[in-house]
mmCIF file with all atom_site columns, C-alpha atoms in Angstrom:
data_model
loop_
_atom_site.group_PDB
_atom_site.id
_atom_site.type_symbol
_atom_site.label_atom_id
_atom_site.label_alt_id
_atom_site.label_comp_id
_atom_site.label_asym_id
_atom_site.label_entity_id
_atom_site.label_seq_id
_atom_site.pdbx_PDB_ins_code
_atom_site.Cartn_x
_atom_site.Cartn_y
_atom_site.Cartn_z
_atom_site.occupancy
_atom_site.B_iso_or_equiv
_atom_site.pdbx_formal_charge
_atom_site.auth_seq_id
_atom_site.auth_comp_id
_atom_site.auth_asym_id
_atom_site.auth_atom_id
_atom_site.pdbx_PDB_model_num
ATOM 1   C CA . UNK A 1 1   ? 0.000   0.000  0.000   1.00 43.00 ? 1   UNK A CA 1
ATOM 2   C CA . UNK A 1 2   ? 1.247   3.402  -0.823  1.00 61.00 ? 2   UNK A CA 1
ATOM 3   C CA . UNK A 1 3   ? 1.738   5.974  1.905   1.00 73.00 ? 3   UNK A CA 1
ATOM 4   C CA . UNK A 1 4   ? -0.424  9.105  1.612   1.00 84.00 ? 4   UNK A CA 1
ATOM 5   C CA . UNK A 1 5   ? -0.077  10.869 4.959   1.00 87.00 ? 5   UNK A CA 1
ATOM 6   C CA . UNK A 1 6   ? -0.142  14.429 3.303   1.00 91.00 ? 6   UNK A CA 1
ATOM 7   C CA . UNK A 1 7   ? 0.442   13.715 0.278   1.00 94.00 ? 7   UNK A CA 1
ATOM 8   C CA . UNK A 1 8   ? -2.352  14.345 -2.848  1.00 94.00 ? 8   UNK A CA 1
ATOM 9   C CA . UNK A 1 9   ? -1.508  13.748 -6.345  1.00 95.00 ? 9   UNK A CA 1
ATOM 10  C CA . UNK A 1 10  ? -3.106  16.662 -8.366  1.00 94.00 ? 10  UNK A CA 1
ATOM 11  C CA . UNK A 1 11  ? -3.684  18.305 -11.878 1.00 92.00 ? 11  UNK A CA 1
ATOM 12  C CA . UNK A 1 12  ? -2.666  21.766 -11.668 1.00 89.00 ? 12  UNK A CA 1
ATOM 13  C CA . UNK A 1 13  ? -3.166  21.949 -15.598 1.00 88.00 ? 13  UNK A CA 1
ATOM 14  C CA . UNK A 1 14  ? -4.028  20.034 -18.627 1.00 87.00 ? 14  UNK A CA 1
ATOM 15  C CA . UNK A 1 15  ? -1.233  17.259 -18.747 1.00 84.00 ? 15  UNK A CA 1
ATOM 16  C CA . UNK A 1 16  ? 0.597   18.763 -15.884 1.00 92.00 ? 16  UNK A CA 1
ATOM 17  C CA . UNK A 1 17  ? 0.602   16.405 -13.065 1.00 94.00 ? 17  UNK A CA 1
ATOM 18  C CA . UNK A 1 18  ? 2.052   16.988 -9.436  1.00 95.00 ? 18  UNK A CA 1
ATOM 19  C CA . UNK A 1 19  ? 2.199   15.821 -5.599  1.00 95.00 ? 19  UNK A CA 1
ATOM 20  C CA . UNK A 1 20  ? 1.241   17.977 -3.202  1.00 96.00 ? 20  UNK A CA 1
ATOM 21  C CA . UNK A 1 21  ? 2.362   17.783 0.123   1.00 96.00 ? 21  UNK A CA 1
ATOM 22  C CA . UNK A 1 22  ? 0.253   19.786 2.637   1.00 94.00 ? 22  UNK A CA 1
ATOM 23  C CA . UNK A 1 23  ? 0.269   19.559 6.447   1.00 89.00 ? 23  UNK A CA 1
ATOM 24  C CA . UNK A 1 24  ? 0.156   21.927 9.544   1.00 86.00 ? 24  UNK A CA 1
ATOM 25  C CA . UNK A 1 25  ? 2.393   22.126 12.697  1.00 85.00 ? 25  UNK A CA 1
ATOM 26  C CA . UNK A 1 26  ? 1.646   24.577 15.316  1.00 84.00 ? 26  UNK A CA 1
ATOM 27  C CA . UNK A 1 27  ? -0.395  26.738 13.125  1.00 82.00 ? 27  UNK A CA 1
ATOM 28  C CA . UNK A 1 28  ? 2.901   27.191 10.573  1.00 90.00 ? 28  UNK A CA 1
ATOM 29  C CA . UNK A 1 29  ? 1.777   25.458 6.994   1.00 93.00 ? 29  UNK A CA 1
ATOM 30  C CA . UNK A 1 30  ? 3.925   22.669 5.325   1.00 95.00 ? 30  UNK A CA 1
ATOM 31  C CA . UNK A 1 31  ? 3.804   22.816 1.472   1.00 96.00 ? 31  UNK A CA 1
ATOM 32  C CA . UNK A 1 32  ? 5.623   21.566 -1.156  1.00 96.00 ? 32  UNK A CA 1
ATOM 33  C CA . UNK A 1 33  ? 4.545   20.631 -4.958  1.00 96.00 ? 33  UNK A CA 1
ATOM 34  C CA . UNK A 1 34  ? 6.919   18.248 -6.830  1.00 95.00 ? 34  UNK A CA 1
ATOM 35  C CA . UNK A 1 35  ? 5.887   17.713 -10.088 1.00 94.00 ? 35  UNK A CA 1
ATOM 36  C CA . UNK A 1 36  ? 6.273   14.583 -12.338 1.00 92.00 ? 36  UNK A CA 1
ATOM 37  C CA . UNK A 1 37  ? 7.466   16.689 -15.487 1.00 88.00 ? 37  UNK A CA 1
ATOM 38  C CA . UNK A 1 38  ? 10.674  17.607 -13.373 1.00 83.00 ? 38  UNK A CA 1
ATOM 39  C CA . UNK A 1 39  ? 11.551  14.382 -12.732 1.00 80.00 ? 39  UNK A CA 1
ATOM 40  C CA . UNK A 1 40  ? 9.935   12.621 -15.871 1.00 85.00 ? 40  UNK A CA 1
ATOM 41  C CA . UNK A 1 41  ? 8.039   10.076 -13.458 1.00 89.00 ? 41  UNK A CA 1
ATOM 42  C CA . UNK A 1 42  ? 5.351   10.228 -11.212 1.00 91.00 ? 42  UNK A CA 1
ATOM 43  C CA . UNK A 1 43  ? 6.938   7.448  -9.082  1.00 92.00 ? 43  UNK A CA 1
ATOM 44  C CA . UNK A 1 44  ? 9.949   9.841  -8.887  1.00 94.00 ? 44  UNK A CA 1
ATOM 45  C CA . UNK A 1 45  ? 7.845   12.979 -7.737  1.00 94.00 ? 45  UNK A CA 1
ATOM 46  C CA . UNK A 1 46  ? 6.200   10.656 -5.165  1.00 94.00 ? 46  UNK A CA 1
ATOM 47  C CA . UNK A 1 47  ? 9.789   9.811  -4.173  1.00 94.00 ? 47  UNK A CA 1
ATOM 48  C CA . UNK A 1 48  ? 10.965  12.768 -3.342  1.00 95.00 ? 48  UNK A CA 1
ATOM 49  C CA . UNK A 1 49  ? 7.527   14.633 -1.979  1.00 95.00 ? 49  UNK A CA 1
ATOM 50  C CA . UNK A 1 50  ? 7.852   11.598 0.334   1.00 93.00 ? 50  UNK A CA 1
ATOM 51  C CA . UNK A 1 51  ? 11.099  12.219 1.276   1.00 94.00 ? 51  UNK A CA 1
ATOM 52  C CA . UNK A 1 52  ? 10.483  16.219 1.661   1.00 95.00 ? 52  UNK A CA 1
ATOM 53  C CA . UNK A 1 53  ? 7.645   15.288 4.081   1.00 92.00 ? 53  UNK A CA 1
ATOM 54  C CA . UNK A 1 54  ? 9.737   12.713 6.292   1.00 91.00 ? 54  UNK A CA 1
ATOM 55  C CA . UNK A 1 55  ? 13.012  14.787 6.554   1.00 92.00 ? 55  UNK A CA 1
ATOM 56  C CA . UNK A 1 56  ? 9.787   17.882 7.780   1.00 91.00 ? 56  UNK A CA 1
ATOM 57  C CA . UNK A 1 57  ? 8.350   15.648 10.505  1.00 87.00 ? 57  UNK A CA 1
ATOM 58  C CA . UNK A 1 58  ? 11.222  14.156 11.694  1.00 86.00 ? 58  UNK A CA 1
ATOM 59  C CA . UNK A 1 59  ? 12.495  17.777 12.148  1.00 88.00 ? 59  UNK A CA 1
ATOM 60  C CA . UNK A 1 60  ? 9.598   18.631 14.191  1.00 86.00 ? 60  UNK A CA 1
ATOM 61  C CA . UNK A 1 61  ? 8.605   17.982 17.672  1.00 83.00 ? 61  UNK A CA 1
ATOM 62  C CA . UNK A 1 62  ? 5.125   16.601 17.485  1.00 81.00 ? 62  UNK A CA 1
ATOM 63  C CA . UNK A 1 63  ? 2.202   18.141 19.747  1.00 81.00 ? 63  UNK A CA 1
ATOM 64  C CA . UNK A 1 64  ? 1.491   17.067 23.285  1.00 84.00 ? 64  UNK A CA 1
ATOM 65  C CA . UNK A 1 65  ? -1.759  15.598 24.168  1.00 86.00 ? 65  UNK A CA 1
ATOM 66  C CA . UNK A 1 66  ? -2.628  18.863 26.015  1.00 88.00 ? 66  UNK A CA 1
ATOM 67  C CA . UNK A 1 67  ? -1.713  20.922 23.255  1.00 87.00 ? 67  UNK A CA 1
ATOM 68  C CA . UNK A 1 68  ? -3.693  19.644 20.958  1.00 85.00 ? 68  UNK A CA 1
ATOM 69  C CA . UNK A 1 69  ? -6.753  19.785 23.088  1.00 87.00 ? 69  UNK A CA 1
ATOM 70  C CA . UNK A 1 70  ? -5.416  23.458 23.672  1.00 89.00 ? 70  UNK A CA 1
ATOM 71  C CA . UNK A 1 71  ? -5.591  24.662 19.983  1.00 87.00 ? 71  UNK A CA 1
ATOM 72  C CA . UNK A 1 72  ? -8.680  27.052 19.191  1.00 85.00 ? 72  UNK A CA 1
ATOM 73  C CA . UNK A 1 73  ? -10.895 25.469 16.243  1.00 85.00 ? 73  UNK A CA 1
ATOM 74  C CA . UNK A 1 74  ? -12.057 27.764 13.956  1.00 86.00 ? 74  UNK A CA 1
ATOM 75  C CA . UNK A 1 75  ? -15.579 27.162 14.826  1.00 89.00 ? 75  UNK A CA 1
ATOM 76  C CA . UNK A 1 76  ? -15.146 27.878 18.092  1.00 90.00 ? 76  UNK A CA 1
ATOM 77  C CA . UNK A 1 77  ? -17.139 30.998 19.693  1.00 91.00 ? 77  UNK A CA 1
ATOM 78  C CA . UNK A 1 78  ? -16.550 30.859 23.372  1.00 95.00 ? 78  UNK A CA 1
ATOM 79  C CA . UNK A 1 79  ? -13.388 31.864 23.129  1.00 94.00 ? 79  UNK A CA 1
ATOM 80  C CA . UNK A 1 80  ? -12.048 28.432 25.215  1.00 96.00 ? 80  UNK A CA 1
ATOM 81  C CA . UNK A 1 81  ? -11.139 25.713 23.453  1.00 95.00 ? 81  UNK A CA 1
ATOM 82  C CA . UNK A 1 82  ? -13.802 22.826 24.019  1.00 95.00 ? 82  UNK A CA 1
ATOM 83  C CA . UNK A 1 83  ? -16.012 25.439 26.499  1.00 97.00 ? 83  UNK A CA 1
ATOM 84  C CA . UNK A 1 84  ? -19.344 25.328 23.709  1.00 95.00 ? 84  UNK A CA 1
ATOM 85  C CA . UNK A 1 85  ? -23.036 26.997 24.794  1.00 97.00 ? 85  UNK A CA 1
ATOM 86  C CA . UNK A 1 86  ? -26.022 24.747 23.501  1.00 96.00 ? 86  UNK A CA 1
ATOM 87  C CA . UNK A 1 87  ? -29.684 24.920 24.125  1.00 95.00 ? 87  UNK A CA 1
ATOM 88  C CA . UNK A 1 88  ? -32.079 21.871 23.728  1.00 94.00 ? 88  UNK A CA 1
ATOM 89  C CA . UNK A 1 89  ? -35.690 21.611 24.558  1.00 94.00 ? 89  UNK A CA 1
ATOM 90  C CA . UNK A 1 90  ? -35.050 20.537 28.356  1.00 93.00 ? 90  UNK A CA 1
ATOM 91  C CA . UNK A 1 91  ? -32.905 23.487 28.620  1.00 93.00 ? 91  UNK A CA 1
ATOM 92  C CA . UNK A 1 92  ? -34.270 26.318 26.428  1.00 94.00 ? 92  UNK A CA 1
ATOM 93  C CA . UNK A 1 93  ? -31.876 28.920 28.208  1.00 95.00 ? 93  UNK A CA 1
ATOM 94  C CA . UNK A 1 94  ? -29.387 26.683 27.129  1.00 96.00 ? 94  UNK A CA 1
ATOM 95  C CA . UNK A 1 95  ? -25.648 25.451 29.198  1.00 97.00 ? 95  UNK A CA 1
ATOM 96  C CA . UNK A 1 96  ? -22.403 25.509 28.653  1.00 97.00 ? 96  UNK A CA 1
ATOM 97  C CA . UNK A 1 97  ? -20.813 22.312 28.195  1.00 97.00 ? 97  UNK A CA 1
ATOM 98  C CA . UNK A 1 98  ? -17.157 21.709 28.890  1.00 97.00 ? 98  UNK A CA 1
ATOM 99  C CA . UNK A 1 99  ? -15.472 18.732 26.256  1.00 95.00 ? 99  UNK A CA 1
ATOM 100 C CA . UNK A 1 100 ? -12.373 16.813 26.025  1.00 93.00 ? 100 UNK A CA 1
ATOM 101 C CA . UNK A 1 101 ? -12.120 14.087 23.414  1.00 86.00 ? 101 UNK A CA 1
ATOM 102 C CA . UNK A 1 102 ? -8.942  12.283 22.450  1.00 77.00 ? 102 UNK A CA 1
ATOM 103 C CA . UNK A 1 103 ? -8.617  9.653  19.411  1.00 71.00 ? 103 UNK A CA 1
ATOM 104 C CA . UNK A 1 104 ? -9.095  6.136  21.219  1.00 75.00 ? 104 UNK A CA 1
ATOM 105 C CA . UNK A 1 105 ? -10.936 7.405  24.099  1.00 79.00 ? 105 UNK A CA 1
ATOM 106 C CA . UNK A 1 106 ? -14.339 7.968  25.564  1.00 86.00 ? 106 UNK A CA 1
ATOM 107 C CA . UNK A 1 107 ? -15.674 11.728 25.138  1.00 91.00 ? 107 UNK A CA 1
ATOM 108 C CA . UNK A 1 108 ? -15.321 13.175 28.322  1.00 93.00 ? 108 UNK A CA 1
ATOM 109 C CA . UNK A 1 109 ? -17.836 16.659 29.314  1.00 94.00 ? 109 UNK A CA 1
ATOM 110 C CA . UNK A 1 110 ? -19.667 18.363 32.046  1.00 97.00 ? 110 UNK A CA 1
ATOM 111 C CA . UNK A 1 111 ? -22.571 20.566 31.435  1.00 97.00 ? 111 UNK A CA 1
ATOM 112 C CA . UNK A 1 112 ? -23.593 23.788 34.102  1.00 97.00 ? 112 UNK A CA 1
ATOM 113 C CA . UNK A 1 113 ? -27.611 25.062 32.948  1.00 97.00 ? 113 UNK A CA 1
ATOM 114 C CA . UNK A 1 114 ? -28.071 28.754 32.716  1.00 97.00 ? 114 UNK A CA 1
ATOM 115 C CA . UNK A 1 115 ? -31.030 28.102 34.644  1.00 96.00 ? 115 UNK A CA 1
ATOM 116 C CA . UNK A 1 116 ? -29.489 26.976 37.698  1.00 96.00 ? 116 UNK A CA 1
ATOM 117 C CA . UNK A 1 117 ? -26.390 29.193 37.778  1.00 97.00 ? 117 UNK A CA 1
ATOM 118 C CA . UNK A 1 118 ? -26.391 32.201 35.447  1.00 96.00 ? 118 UNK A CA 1
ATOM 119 C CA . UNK A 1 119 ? -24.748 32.704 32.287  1.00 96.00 ? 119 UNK A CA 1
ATOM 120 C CA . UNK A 1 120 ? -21.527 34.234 33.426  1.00 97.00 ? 120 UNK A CA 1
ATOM 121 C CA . UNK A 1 121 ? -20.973 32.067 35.982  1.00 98.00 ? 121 UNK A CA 1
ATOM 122 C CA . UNK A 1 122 ? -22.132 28.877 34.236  1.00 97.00 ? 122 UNK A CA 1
ATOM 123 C CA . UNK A 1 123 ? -19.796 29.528 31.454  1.00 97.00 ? 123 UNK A CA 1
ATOM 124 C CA . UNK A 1 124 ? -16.667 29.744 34.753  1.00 98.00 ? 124 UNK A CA 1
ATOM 125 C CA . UNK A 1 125 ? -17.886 26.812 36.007  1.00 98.00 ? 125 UNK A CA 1
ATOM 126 C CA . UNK A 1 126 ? -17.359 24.779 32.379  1.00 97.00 ? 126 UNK A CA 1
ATOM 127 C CA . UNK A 1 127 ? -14.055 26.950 31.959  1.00 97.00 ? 127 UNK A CA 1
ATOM 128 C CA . UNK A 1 128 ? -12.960 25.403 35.489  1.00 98.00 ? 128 UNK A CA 1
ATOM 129 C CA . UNK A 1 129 ? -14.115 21.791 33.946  1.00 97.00 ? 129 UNK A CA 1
ATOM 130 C CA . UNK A 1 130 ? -12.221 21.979 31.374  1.00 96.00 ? 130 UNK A CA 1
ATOM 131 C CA . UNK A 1 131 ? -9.366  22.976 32.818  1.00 95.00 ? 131 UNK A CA 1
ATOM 132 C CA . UNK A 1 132 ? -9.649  20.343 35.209  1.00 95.00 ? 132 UNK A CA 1
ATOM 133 C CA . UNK A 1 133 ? -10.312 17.456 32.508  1.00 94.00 ? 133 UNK A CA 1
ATOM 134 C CA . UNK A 1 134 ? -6.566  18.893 30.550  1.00 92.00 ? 134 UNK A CA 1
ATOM 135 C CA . UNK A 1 135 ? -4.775  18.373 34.043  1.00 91.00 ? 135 UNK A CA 1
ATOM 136 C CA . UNK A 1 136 ? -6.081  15.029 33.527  1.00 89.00 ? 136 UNK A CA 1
ATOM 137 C CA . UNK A 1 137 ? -4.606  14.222 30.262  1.00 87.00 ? 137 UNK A CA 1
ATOM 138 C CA . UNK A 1 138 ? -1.212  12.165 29.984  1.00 83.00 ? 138 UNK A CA 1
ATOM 139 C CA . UNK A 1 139 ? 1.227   14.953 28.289  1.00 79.00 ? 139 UNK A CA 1
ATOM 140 C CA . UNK A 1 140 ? 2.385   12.920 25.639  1.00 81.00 ? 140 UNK A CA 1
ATOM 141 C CA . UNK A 1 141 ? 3.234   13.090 21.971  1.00 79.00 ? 141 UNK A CA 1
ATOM 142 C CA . UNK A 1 142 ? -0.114  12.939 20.183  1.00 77.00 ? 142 UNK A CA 1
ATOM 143 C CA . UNK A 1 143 ? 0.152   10.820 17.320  1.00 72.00 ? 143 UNK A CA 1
ATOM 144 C CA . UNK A 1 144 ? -2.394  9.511  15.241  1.00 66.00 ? 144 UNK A CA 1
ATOM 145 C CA . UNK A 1 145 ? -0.978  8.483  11.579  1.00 69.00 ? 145 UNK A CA 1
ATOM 146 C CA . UNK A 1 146 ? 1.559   6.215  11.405  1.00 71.00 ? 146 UNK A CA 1
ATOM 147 C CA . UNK A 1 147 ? 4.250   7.930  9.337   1.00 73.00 ? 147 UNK A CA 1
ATOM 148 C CA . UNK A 1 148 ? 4.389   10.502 12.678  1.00 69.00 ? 148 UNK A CA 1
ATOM 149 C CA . UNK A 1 149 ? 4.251   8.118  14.699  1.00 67.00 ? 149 UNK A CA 1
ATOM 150 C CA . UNK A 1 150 ? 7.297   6.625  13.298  1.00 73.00 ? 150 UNK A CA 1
ATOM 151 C CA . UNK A 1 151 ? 9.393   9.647  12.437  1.00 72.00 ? 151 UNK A CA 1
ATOM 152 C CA . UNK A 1 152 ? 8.852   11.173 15.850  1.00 68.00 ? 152 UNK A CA 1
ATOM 153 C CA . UNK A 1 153 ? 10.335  8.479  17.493  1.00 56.00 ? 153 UNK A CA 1
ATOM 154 C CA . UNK A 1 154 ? 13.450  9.885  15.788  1.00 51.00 ? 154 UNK A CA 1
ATOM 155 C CA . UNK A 1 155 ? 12.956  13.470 17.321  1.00 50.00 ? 155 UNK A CA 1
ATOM 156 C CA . UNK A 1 156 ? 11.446  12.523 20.656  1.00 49.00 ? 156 UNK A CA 1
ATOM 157 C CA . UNK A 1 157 ? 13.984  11.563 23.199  1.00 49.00 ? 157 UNK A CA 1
ATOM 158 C CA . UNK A 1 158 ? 13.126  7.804  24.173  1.00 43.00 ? 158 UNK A CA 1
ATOM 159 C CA . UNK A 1 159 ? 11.885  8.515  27.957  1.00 44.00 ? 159 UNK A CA 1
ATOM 160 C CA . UNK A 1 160 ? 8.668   10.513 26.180  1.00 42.00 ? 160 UNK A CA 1
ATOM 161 C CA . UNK A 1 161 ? 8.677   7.572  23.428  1.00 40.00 ? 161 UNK A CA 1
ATOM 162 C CA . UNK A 1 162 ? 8.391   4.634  25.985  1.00 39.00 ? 162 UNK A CA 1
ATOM 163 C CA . UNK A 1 163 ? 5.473   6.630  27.317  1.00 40.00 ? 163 UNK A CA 1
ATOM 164 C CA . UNK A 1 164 ? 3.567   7.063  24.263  1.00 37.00 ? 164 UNK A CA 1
ATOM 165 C CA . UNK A 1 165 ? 3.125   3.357  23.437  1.00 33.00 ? 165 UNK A CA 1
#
């Protein structure tokens, strides 16, 4: 099977083929286009966008557990990462809800009603959950594809490896 972590192989025009490699880190974007004219071969512009990629990851440290849950999603309106209002018809002034999910494990969240506390101080209270439910998380590498988690062993020292098996 052929690796495609990041990788898509495009048409940018008629007859010109290319593979894109496109990831984030941190926020910073990762993109590079190697096209098959340049190397007269697709499997040659795979080649080396896989190679480009690898020699990227390996260079970076990969994101702790808590980081990730710490980065603000663009759909995100609270202003606190996994601190979301909703309203349903039990609660038609609605709650804040504090979530924490992690790939592998069981969504974790706490909801405070508007009815029974307030808005301001509803939304403090899931603020408060959430930051308790990240003190809770394991600070490990988080690593979900398999080319990461392979090249980061490279780049993590081994006590944070052994840790995140």
């Amino acid at each position: 099977m052929m690796d495609t972590y990041a990788l898509t192989h495009l048409q940018t025009s008629k007859g010109l083929w290319c593979w894109t490699v496109n990831f984030k880190r941190r926020g910073r974007l990762y993109q590079m286009r190697f096209y098959e004219t340049a190397t007269r071969s697709s499997a040659r512009a795979h080649k080396q966008a896989v190679a480009w990629r690898d020699r990227q990851l390996a260079s970076l440290s990969p994101l702790g557990k808590r980081e990730f849950c710490q980065q603000q999603r663009s759909n995100n309106t609270s202003g606190v990462p996994g601190v979301h209002f909703l309203r349903n018809a039990k609660q038609p002034l609605g709650f804040w809800q504090a979530r924490l999910k992690l790939t592998g494990e069981r969504t974790r969240y706490k909801s405070f009603s508007v009815r029974s506390h307030g808005h301001e101080k509803a939304f403090a209270m899931a603020v408060a959950a959430r930051q308790q439910m990240l003190a809770q998380v394991k600070d490990e590498p988080y690593l979900y594809a398999e080319v990461a988690k392979r090249l980061s062993r490279a780049a993590v020292p081994p006590a944070s490896v052994a840790t995140s098996r």
